[in-house]
Coordinates of C-alpha atoms in Angstrom, one line a residue:
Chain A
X1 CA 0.0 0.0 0.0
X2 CA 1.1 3.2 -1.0
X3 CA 2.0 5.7 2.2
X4 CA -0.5 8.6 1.0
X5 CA -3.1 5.9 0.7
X6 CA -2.2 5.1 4.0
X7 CA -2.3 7.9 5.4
X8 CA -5.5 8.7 4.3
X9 CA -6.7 5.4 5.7
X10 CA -5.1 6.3 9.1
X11 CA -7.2 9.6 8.9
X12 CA -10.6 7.6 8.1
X13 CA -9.8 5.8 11.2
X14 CA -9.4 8.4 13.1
X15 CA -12.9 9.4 12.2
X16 CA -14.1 6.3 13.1
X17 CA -13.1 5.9 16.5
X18 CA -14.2 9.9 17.2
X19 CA -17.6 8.3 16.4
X20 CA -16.5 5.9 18.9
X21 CA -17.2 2.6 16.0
X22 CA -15.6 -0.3 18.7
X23 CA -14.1 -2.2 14.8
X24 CA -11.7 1.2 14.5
X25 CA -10.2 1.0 18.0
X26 CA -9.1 -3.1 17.6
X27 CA -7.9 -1.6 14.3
X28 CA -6.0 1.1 15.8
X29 CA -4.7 -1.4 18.7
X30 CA -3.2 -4.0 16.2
X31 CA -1.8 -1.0 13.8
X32 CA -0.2 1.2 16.1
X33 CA 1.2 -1.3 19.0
X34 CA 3.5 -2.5 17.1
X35 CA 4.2 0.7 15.3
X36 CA 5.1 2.6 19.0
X37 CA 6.3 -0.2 20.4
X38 CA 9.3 -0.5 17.4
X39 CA 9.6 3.5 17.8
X40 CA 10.2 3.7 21.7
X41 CA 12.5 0.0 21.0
X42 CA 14.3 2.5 18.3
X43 CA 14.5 5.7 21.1
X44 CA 16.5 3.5 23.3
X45 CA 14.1 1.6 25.0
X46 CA 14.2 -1.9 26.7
X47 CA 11.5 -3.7 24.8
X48 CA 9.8 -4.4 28.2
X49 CA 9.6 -0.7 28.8
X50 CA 8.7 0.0 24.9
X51 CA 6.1 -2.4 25.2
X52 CA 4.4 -0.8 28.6
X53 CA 4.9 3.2 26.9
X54 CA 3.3 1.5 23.7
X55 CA 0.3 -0.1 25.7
X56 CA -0.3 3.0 27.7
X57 CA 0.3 5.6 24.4
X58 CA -2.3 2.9 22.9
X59 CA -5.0 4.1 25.3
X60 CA -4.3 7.9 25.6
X61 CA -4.3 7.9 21.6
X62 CA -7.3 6.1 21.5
X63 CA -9.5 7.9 24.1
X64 CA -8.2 11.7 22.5
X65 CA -9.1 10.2 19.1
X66 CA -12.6 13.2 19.0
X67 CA -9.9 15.9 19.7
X68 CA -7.6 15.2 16.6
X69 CA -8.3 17.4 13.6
X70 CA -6.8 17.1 10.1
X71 CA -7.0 20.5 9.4
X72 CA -5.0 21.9 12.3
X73 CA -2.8 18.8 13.3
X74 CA -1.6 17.6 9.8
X75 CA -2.3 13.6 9.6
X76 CA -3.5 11.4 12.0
X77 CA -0.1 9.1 12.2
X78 CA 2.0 12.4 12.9
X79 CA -0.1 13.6 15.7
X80 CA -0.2 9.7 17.3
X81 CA 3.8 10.2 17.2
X82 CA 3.5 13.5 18.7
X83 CA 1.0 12.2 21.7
X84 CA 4.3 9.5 21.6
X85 CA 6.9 11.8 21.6
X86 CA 5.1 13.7 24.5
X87 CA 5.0 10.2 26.4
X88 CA 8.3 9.8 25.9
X89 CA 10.0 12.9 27.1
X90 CA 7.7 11.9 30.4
X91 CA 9.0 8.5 30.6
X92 CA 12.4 10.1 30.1
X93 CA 12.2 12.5 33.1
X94 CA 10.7 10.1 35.4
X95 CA 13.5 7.3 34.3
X96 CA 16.4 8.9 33.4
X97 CA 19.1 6.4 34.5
X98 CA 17.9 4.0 32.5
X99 CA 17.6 5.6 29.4
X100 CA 20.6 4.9 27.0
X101 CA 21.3 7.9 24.9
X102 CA 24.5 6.2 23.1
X103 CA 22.4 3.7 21.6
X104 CA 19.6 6.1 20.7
X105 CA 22.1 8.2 18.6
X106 CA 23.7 5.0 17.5
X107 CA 20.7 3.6 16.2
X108 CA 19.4 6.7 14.8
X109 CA 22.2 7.9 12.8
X110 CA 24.1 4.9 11.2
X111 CA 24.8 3.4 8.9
X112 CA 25.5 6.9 7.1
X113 CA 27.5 9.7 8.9
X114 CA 25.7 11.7 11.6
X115 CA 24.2 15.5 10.9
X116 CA 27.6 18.0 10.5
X117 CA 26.2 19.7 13.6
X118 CA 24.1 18.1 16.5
X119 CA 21.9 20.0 19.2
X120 CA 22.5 19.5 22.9
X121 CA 19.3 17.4 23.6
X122 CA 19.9 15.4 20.3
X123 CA 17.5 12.4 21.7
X124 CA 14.8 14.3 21.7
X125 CA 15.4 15.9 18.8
X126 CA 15.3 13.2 16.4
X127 CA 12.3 12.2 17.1
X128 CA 10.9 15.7 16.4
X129 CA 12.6 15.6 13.0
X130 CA 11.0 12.9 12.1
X131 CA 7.6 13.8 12.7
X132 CA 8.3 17.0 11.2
X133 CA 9.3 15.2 7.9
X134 CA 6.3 13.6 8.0
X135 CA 4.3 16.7 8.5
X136 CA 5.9 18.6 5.5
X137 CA 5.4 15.5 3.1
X138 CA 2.0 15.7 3.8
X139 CA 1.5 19.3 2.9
X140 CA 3.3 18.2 -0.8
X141 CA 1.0 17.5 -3.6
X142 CA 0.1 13.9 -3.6
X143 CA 2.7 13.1 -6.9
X144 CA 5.6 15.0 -5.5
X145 CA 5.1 13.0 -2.2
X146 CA 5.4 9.9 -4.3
X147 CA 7.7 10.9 -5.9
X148 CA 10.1 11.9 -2.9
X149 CA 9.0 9.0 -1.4
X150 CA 10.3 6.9 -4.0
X151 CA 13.6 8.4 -4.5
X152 CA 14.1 9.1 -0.7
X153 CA 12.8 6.6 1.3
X154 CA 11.9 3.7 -1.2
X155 CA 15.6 1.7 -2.0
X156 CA 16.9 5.2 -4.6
X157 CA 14.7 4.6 -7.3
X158 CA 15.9 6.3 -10.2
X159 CA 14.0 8.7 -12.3
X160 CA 13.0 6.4 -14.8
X161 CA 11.9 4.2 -12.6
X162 CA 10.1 6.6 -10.6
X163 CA 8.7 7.8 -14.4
X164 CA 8.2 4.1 -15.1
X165 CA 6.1 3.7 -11.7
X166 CA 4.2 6.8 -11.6
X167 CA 3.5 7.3 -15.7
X168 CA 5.5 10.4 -16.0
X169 CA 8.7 11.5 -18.0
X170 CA 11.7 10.9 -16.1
X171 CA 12.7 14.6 -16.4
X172 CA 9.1 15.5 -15.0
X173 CA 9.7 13.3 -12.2
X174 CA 13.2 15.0 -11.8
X175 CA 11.8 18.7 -11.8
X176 CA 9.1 17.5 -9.4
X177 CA 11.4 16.4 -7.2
X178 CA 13.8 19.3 -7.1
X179 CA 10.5 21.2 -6.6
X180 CA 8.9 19.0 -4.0
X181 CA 12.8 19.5 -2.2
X182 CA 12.2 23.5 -2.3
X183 CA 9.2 22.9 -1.2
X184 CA 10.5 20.4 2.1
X185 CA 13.7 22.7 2.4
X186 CA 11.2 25.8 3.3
X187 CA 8.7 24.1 5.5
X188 CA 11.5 22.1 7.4
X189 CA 14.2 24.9 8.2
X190 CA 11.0 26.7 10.2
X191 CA 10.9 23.8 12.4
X192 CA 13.0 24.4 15.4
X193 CA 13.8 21.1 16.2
X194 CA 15.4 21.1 12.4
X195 CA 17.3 24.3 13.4
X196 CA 18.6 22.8 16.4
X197 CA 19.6 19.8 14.8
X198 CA 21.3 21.0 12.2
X199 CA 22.8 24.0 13.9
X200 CA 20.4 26.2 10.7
X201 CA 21.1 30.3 11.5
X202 CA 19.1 32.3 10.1
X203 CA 20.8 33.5 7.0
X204 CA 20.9 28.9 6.0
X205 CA 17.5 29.6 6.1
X206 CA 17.8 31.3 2.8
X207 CA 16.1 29.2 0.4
X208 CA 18.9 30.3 -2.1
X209 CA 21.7 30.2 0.5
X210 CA 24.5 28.3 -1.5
X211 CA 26.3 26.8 1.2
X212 CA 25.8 23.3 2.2
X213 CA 24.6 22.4 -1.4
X214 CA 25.4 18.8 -3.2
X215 CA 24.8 18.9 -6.1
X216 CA 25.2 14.7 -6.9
X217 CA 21.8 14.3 -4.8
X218 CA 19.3 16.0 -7.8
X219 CA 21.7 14.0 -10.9
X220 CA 20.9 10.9 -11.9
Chain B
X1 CA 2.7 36.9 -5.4
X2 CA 2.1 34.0 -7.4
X3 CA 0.7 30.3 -5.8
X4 CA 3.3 28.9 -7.0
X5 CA 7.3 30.4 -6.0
X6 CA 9.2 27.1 -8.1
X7 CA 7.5 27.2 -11.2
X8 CA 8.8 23.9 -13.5
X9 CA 10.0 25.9 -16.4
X10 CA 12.4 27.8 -14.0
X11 CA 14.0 24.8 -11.9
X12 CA 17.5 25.1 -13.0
X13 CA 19.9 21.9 -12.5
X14 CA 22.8 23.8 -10.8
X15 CA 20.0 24.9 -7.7
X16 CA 20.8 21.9 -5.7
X17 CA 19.2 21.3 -2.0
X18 CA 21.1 22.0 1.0
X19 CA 23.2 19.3 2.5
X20 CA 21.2 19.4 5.8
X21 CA 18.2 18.7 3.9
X22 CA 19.2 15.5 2.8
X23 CA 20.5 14.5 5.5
X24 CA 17.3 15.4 7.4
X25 CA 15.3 12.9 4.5
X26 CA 18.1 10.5 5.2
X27 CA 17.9 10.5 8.9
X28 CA 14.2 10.1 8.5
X29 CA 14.0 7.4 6.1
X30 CA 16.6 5.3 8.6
X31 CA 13.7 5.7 11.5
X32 CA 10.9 4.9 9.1
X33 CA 12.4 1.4 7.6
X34 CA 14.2 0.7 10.9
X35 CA 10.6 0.7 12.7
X36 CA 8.7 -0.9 9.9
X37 CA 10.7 -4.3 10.3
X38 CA 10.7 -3.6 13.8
X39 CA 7.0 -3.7 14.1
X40 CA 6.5 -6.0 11.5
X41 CA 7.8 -9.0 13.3
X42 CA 6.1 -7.5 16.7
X43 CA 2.7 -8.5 14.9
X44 CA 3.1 -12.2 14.9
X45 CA 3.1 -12.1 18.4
X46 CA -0.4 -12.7 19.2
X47 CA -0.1 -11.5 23.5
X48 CA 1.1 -8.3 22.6
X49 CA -1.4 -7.5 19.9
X50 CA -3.8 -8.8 22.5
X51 CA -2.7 -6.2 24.9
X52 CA -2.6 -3.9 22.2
X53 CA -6.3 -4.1 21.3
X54 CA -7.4 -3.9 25.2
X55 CA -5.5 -0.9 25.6
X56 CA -7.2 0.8 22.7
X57 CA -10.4 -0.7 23.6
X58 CA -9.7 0.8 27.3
X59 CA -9.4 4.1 25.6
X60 CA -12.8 3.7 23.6
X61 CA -14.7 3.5 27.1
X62 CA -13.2 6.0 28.5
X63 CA -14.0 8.0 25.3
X64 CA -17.6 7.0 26.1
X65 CA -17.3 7.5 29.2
X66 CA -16.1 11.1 28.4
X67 CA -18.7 11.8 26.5
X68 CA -21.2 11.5 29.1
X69 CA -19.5 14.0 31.7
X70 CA -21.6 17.3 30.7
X71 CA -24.8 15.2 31.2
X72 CA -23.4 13.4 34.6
X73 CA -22.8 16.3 36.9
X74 CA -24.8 15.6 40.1
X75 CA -22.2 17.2 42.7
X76 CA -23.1 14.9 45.4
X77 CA -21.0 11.7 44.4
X78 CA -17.9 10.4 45.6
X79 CA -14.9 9.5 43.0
X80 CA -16.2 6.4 42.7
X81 CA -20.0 7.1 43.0
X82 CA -19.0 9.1 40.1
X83 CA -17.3 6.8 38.0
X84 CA -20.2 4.5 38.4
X85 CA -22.7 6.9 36.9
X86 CA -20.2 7.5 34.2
X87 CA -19.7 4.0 33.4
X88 CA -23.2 3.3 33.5
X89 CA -24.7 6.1 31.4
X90 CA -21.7 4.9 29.0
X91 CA -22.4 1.6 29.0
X92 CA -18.7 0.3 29.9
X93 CA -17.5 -2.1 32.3
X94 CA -15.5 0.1 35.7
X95 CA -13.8 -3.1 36.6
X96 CA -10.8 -2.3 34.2
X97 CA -10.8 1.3 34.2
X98 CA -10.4 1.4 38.0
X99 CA -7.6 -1.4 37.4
X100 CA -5.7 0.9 34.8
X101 CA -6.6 3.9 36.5
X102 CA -5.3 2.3 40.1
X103 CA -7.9 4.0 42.1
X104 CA -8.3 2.3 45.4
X105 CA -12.2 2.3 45.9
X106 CA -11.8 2.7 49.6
X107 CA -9.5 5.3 51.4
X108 CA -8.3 8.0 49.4
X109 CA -4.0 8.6 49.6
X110 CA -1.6 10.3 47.6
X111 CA -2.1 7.3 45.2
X112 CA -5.8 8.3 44.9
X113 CA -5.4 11.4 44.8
X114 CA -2.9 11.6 41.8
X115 CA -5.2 9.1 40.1
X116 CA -8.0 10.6 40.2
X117 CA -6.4 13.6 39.1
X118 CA -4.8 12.1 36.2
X119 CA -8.5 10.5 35.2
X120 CA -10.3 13.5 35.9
X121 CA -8.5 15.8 33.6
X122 CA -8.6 13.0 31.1
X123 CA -12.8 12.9 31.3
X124 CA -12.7 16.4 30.8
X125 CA -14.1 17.0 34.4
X126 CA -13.7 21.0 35.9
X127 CA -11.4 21.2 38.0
X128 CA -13.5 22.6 41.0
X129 CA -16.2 19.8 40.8
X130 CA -13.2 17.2 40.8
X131 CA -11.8 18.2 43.8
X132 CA -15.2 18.7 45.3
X133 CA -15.7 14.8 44.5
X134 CA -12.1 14.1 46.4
X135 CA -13.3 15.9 49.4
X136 CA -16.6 14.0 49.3
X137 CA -14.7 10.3 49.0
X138 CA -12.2 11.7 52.1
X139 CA -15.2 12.5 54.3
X140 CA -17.4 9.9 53.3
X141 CA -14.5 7.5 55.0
X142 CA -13.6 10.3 58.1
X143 CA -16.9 12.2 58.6
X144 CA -20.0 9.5 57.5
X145 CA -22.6 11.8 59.2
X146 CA -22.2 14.0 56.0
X147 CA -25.0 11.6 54.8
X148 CA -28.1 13.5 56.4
X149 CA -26.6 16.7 54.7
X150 CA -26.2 15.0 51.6
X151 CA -29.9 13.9 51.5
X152 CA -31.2 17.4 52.4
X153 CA -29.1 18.3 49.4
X154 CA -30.2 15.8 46.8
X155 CA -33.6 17.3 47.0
X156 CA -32.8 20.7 46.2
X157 CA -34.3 22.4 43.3
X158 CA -31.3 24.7 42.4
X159 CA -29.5 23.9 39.4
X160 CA -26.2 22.1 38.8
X161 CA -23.8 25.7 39.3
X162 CA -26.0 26.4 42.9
X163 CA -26.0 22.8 43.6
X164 CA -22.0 23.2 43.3
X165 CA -21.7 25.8 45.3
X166 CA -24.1 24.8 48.3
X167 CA -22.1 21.2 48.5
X168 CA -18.8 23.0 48.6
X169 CA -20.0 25.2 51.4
X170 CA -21.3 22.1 53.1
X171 CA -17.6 20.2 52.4
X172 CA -15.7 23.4 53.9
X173 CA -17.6 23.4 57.1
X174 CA -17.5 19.6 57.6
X175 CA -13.5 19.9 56.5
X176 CA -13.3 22.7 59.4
X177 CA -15.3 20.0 62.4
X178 CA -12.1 17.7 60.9
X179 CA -9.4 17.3 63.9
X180 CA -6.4 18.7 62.9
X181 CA -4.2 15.7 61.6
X182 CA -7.2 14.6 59.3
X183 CA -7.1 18.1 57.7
X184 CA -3.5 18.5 57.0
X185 CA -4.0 14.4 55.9
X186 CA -6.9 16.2 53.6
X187 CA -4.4 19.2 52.4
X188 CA -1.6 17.4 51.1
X189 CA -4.2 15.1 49.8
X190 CA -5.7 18.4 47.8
X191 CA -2.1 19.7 47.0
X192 CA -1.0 16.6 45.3
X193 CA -4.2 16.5 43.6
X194 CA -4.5 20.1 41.9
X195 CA -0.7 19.3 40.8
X196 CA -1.8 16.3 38.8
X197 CA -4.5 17.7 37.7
X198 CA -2.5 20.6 36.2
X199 CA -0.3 18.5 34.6
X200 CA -2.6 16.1 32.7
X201 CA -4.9 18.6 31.6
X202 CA -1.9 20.3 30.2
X203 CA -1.5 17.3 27.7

């Protein structure tokens, strides 16, 4: 399944269980355990300790479900890791010998080298950056989504096979994507979490700010 | 300005994205395919999906049972009176939401107290007629002769504010005929509670 089909899917669910239909929350229970439970497991977590945030995020989500809104909290699966991220900076506080940051920002950042600068509070910033990733691919148009999701976060496609998949031109699937990356590059660098992490000043905010730039990532 | 600021025709090759950028994608994708094997073997085990689906079904009731707090407002009942009208009117079992909640149904302590914070703001219940229900459990265990009062009250043909307002007068005087260990008990009882209460209805 597609992800913006998903998403939309996730969203319809979310309706459902607002209208408090008792088939959406099972749904929600076997989607999303296993969804939080691998996200806390990725934070750092124990999985005994992943599995008990998961169960109790699980509930929270599920009883809040009437308060979400697609209109002012972006998709449903980015405000459920929000509620998660929230749980976990509790969990944090309230444990914080026994949460491993090492292995957080191991497991986070490899195999590929790390961000050229990192914030002070880098656990919790990753987590932020990716739900903000996932909040500014939802505000592209459903085709330059694909598209960046099949390039970025689908194996590298290339543009013919992104053309080939999507029956477009290779080099319309190329412009897309430098346009969809203008498009992530502007809503991303307001995010502070984005700033933070990668150390952004103002003036990198410049959408035509030329340092930083490589140039292989758009070729090919 | 137009709709559009990176119209096709003008996307030049030599306008590449910022390095942070794709790292920030990369970073992101490395979460996204990292948690998707992750949770993909997690769903063949059947006694965590289990647990799974009861905690989200634990969250439907007490959606249900949220949804029934403007129409539940009698002043007069205890934390747990309470959460058996609620539970009722919604149709849900209490047993597991008094489990999950850890509410112990007979003496209110710090435990309680935090508790029933925690639910309270969760059900969307005001702050003043939560606490108002803490004092009533606390006194209905120290000071059982509130009962006649409580009796007088039920009949009353004020409305749901007035009603409010006469039982917290009532609970102030019978909290001032307290002896003086049982109201500092009650005070840090309160204290911990308006903390909690704080806290969760921030979230």
């Amino acid at each position: 399944m597609c992800k913006s089909r998903q998403h939309r899917d996730f969203d319809n669910l979310a309706l459902r269980m607002a209208a408090l239909e008792e088939t959406a929350f099972d749904e929600f229970g076997r989607e999303f355990g296993p969804r939080l439970w691998a996200y806390f497991g990725r934070l750092g977590l124990t999985p005994a300790d992943a599995e008990s945030l998961a169960v109790t995020c699980i509930t929270e989500v599920a009883m809040k479900a009437a308060h979400y809104s697609p209109r002012e909290q972006g998709s449903f699966m980015g405000w459920v890791y929000k509620i998660a991220y929230h749980q976990l900076v509790d969990w944090k506080r309230q444990n914080p010998h026994t949460f491993d940051e090492a292995v957080v920002l191991d497991q986070l950042i490899q195999p590929d080298s790390p961000p050229e600068s990192s914030g002070s509070d880098s656990v919790t910033t990753h987590p932020c950056l990716y739900v903000a990733v996932h909040e500014a691919l939802n505000d592209l148009p459903e085709l330059d989504r694909r598209i960046v999701e099949l390039r970025d976060f689908g194996g590298g496609y290339s543009y013919e096979e992104v053309g080939n998949i999507l029956r477009i031109s290779p080099g319309t699937a190329r412009v897309r994507h430098h346009r969809a990356y203008r498009k992530l590059e502007r809503i991303l660098s307001d995010f502070p979490a984005i700033q933070q992490c990668f150390g952004l000043s103002n003036d990198s905010n410049n959408l035509l700010g030329e340092e930083h730039h490589v140039r292989e990532s758009v070729s090919n | 300005m137009s709709e559009n600021p990176y119209p096709i025709d003008t996307i030049q090759d030599d306008d590449p994205p910022p390095n942070w950028l794709v790292q920030c994608l990369r970073l992101a994708s490395h979460v996204e395919f990292g948690e998707a094997a992750l949770a993909a073997r997690r769903r063949d085990d059947p006694k965590f999906l289990n647990r799974s689906i009861e905690a989200a079904r634990l969250g439907g009731q007490l959606a249900r049972m949220r949804a029934t707090v403007p129409v539940s407002r009698d002043p007069l009942l205890s934390v747990v009176e309470y959460l058996q009208r609620l539970a009722q009117a919604a149709s849900v079992s209490l047993a597991p939401i008094i489990a999950w909640s850890g509410l112990d149904a007979t003496s209110p302590t710090t435990a309680f107290s935090k508790s029933w914070a925690r639910l309270a703001g969760l059900l969307g219940c005001e702050r003043r007629e939560a606490l108002s229900r803490l004092r009533l459990s606390f006194l209905g265990v120290h000071q059982p002769d509130l009962l006649p009062v409580s009796v007088r009250l039920r009949g009353s043909d004020a409305g749901s504010r007035g009603k409010q307002e006469e039982v917290d007068a009532h609970l102030s005087d019978a909290i001032a005929s307290l002896d003086a260990s049982q109201r500092d008990e009650l005070a840090g009882l309160e204290q911990q509670f308006l903390l909690a209460f704080d806290e969760a209805s921030k979230t």
